[in-house]
Short mmCIF file of C-alpha atoms in Angstrom, two decimals:
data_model
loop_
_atom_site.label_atom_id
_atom_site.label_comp_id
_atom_site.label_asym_id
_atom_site.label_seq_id
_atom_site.Cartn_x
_atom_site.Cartn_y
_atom_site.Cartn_z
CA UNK A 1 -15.76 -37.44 -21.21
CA UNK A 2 -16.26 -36.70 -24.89
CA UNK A 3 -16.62 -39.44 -26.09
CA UNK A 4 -18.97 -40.99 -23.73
CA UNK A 5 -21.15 -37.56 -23.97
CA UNK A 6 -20.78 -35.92 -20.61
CA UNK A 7 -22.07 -38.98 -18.49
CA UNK A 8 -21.34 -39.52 -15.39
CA UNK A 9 -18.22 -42.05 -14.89
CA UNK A 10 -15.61 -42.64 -12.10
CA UNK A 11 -12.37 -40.73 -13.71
CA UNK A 12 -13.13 -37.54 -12.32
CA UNK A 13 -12.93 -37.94 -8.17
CA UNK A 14 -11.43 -35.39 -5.23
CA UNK A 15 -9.37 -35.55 -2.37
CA UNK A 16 -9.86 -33.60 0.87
CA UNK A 17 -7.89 -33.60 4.08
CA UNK A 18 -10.22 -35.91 5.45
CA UNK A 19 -9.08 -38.27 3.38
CA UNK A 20 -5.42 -39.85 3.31
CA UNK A 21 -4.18 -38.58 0.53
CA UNK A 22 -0.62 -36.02 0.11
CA UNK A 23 0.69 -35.29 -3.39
CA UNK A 24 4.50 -36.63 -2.04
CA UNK A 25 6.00 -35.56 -5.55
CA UNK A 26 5.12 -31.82 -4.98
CA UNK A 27 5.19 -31.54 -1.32
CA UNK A 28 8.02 -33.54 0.53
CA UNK A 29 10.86 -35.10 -0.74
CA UNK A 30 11.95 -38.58 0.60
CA UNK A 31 15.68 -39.50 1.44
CA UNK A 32 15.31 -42.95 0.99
CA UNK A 33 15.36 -44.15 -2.66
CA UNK A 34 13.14 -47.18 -2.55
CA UNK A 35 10.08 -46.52 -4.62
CA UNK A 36 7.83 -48.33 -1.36
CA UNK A 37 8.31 -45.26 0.68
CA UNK A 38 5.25 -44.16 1.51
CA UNK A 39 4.33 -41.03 3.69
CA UNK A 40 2.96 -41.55 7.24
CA UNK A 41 -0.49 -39.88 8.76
CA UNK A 42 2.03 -36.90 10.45
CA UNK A 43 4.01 -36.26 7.21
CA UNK A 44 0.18 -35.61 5.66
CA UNK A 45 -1.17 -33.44 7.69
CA UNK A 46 2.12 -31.65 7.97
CA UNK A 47 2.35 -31.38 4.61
CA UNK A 48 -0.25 -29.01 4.60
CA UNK A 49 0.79 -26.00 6.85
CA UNK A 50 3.85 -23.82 5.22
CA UNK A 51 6.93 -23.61 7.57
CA UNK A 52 9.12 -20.63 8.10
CA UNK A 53 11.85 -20.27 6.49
CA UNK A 54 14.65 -20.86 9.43
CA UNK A 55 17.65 -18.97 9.51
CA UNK A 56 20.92 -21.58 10.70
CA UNK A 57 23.42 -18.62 11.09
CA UNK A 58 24.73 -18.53 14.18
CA UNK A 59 23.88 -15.39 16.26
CA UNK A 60 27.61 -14.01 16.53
CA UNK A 61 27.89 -13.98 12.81
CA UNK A 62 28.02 -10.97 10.90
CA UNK A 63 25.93 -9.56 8.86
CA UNK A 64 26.52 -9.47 5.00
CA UNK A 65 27.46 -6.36 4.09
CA UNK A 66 26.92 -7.16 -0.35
CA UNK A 67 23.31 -7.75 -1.78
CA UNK A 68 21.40 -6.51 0.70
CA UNK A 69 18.43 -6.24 -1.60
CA UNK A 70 17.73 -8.93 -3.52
CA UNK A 71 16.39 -7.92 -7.25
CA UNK A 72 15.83 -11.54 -8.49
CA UNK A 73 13.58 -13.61 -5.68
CA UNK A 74 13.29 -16.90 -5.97
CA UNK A 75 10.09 -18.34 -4.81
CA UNK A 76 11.63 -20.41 -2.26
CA UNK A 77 12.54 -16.51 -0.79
CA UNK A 78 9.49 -15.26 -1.54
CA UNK A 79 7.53 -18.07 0.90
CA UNK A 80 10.78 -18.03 3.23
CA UNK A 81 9.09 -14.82 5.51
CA UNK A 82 5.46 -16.70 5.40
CA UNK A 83 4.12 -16.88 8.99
CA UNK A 84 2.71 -20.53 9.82
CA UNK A 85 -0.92 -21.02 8.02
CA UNK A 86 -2.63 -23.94 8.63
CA UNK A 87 -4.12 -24.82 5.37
CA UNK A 88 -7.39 -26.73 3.81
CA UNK A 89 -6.23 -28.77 -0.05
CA UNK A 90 -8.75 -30.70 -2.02
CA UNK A 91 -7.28 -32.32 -4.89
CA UNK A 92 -9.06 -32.93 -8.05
CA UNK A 93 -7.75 -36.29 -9.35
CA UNK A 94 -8.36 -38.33 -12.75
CA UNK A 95 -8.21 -41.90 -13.31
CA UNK A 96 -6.19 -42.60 -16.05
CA UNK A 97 -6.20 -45.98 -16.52
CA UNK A 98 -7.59 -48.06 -19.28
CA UNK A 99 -11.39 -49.14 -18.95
CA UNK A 100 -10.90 -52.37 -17.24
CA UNK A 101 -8.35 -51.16 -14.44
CA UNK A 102 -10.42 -48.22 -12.97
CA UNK A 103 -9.48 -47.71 -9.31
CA UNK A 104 -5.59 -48.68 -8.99
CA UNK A 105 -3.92 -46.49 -7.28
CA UNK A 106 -1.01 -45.96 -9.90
CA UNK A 107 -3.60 -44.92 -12.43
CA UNK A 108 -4.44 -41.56 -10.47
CA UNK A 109 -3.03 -38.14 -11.08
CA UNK A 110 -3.56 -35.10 -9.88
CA UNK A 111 -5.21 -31.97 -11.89
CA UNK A 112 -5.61 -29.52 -10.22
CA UNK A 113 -5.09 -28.46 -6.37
CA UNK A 114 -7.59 -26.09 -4.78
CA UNK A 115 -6.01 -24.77 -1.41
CA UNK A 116 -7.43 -22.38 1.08
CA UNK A 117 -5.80 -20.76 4.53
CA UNK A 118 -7.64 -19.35 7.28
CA UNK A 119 -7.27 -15.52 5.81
CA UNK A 120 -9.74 -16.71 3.19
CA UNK A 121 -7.64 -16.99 -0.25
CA UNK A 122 -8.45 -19.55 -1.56
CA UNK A 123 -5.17 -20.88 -4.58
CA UNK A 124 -5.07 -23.04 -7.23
CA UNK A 125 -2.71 -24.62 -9.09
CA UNK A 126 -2.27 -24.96 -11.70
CA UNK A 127 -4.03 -21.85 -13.17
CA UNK A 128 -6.99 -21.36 -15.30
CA UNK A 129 -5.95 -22.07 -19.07
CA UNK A 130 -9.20 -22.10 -21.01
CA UNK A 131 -8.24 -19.42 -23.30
CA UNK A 132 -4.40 -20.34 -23.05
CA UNK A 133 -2.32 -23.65 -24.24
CA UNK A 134 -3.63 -26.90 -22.51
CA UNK A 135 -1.61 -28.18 -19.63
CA UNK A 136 0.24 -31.74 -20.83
CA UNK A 137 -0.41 -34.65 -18.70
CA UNK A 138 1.92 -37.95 -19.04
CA UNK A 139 0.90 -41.24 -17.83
CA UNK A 140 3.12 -44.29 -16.86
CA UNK A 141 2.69 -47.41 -18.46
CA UNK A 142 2.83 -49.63 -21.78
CA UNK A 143 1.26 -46.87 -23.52
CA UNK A 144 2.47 -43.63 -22.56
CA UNK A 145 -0.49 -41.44 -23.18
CA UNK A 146 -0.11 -37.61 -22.70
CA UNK A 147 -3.50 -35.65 -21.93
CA UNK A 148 -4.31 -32.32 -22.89
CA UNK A 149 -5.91 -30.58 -19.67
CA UNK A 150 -7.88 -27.28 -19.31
CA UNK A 151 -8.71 -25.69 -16.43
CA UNK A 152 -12.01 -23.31 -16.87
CA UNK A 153 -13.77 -21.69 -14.02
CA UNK A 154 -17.49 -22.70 -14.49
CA UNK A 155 -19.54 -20.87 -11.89
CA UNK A 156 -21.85 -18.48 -12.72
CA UNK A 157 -21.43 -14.96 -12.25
CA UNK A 158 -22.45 -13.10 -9.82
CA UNK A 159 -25.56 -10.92 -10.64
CA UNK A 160 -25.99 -7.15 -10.29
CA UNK A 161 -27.94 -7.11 -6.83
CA UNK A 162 -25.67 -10.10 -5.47
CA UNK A 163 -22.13 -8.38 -6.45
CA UNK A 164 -23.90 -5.16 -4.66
CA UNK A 165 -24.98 -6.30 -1.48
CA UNK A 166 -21.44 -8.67 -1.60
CA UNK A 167 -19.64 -4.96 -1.80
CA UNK A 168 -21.85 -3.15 0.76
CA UNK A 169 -21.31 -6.30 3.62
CA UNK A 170 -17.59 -5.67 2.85
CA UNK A 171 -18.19 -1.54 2.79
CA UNK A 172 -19.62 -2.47 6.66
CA UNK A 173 -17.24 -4.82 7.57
CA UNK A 174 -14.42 -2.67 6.79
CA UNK A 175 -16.09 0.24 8.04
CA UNK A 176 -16.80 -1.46 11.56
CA UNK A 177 -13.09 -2.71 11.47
CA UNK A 178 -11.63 0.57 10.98
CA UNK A 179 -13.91 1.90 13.98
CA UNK A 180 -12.30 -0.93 16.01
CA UNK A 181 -8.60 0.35 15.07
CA UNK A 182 -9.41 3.76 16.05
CA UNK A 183 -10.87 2.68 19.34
CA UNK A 184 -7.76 1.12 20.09
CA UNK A 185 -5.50 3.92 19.36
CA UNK A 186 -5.09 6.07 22.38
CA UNK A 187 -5.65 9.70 22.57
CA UNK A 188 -2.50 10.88 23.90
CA UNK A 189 0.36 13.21 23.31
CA UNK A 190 3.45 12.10 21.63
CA UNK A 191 7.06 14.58 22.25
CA UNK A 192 10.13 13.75 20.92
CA UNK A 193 12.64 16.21 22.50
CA UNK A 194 15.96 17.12 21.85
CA UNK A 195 18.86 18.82 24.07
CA UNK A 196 21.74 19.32 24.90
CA UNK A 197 23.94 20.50 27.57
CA UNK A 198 25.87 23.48 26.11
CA UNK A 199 27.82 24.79 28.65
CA UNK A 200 28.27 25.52 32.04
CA UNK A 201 29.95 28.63 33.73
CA UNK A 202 30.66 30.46 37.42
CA UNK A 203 31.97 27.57 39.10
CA UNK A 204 35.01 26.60 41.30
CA UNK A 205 36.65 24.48 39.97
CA UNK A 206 37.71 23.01 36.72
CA UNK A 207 36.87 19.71 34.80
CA UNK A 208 33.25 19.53 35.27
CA UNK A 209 31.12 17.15 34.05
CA UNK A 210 26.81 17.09 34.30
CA UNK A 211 24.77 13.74 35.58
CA UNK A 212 21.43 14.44 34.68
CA UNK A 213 18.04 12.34 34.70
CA UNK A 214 14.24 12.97 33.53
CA UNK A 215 11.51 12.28 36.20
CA UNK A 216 8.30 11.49 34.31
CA UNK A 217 4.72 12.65 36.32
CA UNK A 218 1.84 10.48 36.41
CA UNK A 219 -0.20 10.05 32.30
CA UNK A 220 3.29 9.93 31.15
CA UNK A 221 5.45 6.72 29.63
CA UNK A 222 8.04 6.22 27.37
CA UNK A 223 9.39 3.01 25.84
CA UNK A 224 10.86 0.51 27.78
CA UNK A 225 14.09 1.10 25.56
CA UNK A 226 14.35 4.55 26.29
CA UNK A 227 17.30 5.52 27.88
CA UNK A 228 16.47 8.65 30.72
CA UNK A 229 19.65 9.17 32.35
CA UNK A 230 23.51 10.42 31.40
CA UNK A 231 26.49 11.45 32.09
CA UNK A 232 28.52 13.98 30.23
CA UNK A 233 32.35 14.07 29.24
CA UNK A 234 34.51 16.00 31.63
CA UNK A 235 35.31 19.30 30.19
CA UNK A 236 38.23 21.75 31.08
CA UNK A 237 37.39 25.44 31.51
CA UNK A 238 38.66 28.18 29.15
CA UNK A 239 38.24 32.00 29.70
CA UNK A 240 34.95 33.70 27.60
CA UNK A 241 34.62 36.68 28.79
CA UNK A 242 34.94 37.18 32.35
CA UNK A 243 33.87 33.61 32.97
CA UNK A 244 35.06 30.38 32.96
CA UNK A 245 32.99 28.49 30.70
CA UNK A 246 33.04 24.97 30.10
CA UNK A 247 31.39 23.68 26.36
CA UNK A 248 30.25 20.48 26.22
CA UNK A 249 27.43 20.41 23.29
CA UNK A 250 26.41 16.66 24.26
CA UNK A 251 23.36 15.70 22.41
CA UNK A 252 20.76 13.81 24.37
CA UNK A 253 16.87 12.88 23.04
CA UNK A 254 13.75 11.32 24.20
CA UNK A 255 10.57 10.49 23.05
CA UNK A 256 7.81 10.52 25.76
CA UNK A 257 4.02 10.27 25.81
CA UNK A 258 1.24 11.52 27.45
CA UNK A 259 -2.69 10.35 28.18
CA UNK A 260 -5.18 12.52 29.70
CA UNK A 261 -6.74 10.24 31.77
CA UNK A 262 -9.10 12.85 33.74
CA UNK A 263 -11.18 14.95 31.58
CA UNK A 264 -12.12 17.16 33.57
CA UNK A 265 -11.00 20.88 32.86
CA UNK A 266 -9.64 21.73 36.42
CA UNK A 267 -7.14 19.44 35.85
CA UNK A 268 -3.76 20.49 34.26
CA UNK A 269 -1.06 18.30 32.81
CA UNK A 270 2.24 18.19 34.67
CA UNK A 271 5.15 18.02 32.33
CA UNK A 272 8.54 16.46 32.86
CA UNK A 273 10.94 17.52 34.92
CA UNK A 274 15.18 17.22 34.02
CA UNK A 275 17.05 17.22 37.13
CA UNK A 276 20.62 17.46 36.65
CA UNK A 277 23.95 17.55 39.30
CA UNK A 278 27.33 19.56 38.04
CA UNK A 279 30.60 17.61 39.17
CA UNK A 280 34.43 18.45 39.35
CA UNK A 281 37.09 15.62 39.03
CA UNK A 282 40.52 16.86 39.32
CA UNK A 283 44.10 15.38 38.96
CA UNK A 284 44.07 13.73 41.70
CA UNK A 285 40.75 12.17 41.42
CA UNK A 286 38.96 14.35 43.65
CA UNK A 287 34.88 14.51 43.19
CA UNK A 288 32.83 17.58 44.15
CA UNK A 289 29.68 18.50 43.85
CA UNK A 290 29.77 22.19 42.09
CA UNK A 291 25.88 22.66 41.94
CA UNK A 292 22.08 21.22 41.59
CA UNK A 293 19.59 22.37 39.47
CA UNK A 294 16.44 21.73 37.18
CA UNK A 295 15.02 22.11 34.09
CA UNK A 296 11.12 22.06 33.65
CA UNK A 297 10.34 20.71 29.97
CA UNK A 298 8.58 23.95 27.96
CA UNK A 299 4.51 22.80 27.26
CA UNK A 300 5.40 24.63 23.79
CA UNK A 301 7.03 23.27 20.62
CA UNK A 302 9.44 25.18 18.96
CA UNK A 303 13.75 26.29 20.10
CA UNK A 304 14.62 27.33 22.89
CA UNK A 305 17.69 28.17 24.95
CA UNK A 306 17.69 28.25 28.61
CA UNK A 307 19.63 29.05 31.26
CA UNK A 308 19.07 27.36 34.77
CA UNK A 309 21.14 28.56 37.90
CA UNK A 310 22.40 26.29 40.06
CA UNK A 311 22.83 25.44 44.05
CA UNK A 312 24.64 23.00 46.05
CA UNK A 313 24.00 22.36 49.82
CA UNK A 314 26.39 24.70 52.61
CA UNK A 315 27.94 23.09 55.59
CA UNK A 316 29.40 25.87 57.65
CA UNK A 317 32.34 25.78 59.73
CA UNK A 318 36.42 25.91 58.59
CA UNK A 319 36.51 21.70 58.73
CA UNK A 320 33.78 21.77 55.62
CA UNK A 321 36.11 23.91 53.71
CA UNK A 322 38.69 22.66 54.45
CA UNK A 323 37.46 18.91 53.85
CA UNK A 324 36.18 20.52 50.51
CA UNK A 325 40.00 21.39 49.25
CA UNK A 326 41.59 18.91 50.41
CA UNK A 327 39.52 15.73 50.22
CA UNK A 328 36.97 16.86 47.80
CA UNK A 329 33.83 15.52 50.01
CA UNK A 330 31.03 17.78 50.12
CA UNK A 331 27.38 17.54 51.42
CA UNK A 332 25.41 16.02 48.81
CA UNK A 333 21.54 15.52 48.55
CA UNK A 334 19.97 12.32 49.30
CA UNK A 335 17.56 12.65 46.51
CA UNK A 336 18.70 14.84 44.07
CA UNK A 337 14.34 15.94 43.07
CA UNK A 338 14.82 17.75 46.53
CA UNK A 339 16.03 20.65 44.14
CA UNK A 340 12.35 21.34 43.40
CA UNK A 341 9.30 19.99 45.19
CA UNK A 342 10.48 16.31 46.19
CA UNK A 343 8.23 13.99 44.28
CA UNK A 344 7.31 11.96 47.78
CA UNK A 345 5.82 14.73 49.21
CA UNK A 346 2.25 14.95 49.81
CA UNK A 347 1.34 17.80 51.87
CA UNK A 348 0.58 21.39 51.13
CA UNK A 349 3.24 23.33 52.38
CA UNK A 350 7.33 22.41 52.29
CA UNK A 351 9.58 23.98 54.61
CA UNK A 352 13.57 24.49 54.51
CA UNK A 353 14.16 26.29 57.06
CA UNK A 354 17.31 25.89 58.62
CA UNK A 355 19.01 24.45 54.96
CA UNK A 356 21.88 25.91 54.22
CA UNK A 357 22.59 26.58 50.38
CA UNK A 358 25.75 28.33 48.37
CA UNK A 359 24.66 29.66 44.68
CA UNK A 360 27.30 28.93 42.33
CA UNK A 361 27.11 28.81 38.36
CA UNK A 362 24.76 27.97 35.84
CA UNK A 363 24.24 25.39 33.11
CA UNK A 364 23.12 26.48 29.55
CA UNK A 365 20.79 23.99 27.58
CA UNK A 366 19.37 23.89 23.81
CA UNK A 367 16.20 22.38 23.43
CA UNK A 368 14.24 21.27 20.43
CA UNK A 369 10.86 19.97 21.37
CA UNK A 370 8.02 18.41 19.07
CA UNK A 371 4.57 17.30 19.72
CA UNK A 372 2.19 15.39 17.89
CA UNK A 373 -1.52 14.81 18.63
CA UNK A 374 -4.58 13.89 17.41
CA UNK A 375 -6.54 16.75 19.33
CA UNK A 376 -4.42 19.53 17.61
CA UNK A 377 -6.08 18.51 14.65
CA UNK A 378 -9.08 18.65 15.55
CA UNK A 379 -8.57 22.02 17.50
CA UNK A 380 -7.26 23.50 14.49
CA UNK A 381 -10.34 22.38 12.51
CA UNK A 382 -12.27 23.22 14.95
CA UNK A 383 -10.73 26.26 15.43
CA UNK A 384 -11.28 27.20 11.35
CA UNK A 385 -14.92 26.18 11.88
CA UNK A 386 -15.32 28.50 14.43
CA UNK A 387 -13.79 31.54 12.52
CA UNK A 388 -16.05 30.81 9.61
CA UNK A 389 -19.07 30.85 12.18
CA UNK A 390 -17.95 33.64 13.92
CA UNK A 391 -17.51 35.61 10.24
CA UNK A 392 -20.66 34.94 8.68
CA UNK A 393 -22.42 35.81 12.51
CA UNK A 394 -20.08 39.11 11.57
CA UNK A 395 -21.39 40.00 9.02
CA UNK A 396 -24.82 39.42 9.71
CA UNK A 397 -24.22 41.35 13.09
CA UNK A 398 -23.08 44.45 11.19
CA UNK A 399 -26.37 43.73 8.68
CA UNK A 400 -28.51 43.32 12.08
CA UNK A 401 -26.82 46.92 13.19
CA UNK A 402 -27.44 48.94 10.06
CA UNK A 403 -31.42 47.60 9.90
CA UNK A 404 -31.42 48.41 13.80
CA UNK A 405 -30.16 52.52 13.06
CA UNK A 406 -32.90 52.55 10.00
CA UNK A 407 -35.38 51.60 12.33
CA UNK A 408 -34.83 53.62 15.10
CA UNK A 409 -34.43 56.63 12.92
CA UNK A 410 -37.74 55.45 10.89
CA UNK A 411 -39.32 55.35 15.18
CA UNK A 412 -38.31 58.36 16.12
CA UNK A 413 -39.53 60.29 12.55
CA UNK A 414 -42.84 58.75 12.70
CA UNK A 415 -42.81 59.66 17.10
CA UNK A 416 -42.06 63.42 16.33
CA UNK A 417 -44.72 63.27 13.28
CA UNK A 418 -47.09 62.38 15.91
CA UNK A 419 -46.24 64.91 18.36
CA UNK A 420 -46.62 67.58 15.60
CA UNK A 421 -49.70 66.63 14.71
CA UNK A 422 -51.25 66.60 18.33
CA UNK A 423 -50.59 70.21 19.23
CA UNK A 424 -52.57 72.97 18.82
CA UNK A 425 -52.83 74.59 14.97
CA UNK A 426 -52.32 78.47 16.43
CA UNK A 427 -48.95 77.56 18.20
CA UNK A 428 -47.88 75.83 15.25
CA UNK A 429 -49.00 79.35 13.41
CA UNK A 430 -47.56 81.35 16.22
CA UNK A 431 -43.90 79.28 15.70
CA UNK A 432 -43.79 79.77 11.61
CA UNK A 433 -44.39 83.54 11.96
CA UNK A 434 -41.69 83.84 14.83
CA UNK A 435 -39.71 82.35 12.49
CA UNK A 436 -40.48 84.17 9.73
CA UNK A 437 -40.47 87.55 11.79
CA UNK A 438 -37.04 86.79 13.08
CA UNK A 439 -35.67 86.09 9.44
CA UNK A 440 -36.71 89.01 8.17
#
């Protein structure tokens, strides 16, 4: 283009995907060795959309336990995690054949490729090179020619007012995407909670063991993952004290979550309940049900250690007991949340009468609780806000007081100036030479 001055000639031409065209060399490699092969409309357009990378290991094979971060990538790794892009290219091509032979196909080579995904970045490659070497360009032939190629990026720039109202559009656009996020994010109450069983003691019998499960009220989830049931090892009894106390120290955690969904103030949050059932399993295989209890999850953060006493249901009569040594059955509960308020219950008032129940021991649990919200921060900002309010309206209240003395004081002078003044001169004489008599 030098040498014919900058006009206008048929060298310099593009590519699209509307047009058949796929660099083969760079993007597929053929298993056939015939130099005919040619790629088909499919291999094209499938040229164009990155693949992930997939992995051939067979699921039952174990994981490598050396490199497991990888210092050196290769960029075969680094494109290996890629999600699936489908892709726009427009190749800018040269004709590099001599002046006679324009338009052969095995004249044209590729500069440059200009690619752009759906995200909106927009890659080229090669790079820009203007003030680097020149890229080296070898064609096929009797002559062998190698061009000397630079890549410059000739747009104009972007003015003052342009590259400003370019930055505030994207100031707006991120601004109404971050309002999006946060309206997505729901308002609720996240508590992680950890406890444990620690021991249990004032029971019959030895080798005891707790079943336990967490009932979650209505606003309340937890991952679908989340495990809210267990079973404790059996533990034998040894003598503390005057008890019998049985340590088992099994950890247990869960994370659950809470959304207000009515606003209203009247309205109070239920929290979740642990109900738990103490067993006995002796030599001989024998179950018994030593007790029933539950544990109401504290609203407040923070350690605690609690101790919940425990029930289990009474069958009178010598055959119970006697059933109970020997056989190890026992009346049981149907639904063990009949411990507290059964959760199908609906009406205002619960009666028992006539249920028979036999208090036995206790269970001791440690619990570590956690909660995380959105609305304690603002509470506690709010809170601070409030203070500083409430101490500047201080100390202007304790301003407002001392002007209010001065002028009731400077009322009261000026009342008892005017009620001197309106009496009568000789009994204002008549007082000062009482006074004066009296003095003397």
């Amino acid at each position: 283009m030098e040498k014919a001055k900058r006009r206008r000639n048929q060298r310099i031409f593009t590519y699209t995907d509307f047009d058949r065209f796929t660099n083969w060399e760079e993007q597929a490699q053929s298993l056939m060795t015939s130099a005919q092969v040619r790629p088909t409309f499919l291999a094209e357009r499938m040229a164009n959309i990155r693949h992930r990378r997939q992995e051939r290991r067979p699921m039952d094979s174990n994981i490598t336990k050396t490199r497991l971060v990888v210092w050196e990538p290769s960029k075969e790794f680094k494109n290996s995690h890629i999600v699936n892009t489908s892709m726009q290219s427009m190749h800018i091509m040269a004709d590099l054949g001599p002046a006679g032979k324009l338009g052969l196909k095995e004249n044209e080579y590729v500069l440059c490729t200009i690619r752009a995904d759906s995200s909106g970045v927009i890659t080229l490659k090669p790079d820009f090179n203007n003030d680097g070497e020149s890229y080296r360009l070898g064609t096929e032939g009797d002559k062998r020619e190698v061009w000397h190629i630079y890549l410059e990026n000739a747009s104009a720039p972007i003015c003052t007012e342009e590259k400003e109202r370019e930055q505030r559009m994207y100031r707006d656009l991120y601004n109404r995407h971050k309002d999006y996020l946060n309206s997505l994010v729901v308002q609720r109450t996240h508590i992680p909670c950890l406890y444990f069983p620690v021991s249990a003691q004032g029971y019959e019998y030895d080798n005891l063991y707790v079943h336990f499960f967490l009932e979650l009220p209505n606003s309340w989830s937890t991952a679908s993952f989340q495990s809210l049931s267990g079973v404790t090892q059996t533990c034998r009894t040894r003598t503390f004290g005057k008890d019998n106390v049985a340590f088992f120290s099994y950890p247990f955690s869960f994370e659950s979550f809470f959304r207000k969904e009515d606003e209203s103030e009247a309205s109070l949050p239920l929290w979740p309940v642990l109900y738990f059932k103490v067993l006995s399993l002796d030599f001989w295989q024998r179950h018994r049900t030593e007790g029933y209890g539950y544990l109401v999850i504290p609203s407040t953060p923070g350690y605690r250690r609690v101790t919940c006493p425990t029930w289990r249901p009474l069958q009178t009569g010598t055959v119970a007991e006697l059933r109970r040594f020997f056989i190890g059955g026992a009346p049981e509960l149907e639904d063990i949340s009949d411990v507290r308020i059964p959760s199908t219950f609906k009406g205002d008032r619960l009666s028992r009468f006539g249920f028979r129940t036999q208090a036995t021991g206790s269970i001791t649990f440690v619990l570590n609780c956690l909660q995380h919200a959105r609305a304690f921060v603002d509470s506690k900002t709010l809170k601070k806000r409030r203070q500083t309010v409430l101490d500047q309206l201080g100390g202007h209240s304790e301003l407002g007081s001392v002007s209010n003395v001065l002028e009731a004081f400077h009322r009261a002078r000026k009342r008892m100036q005017d009620a001197r003044e309106s009496l009568p001169q000789d009994l204002i004489n008549t007082n000062a030479s009482f006074i004066s008599e009296s003095s003397a």
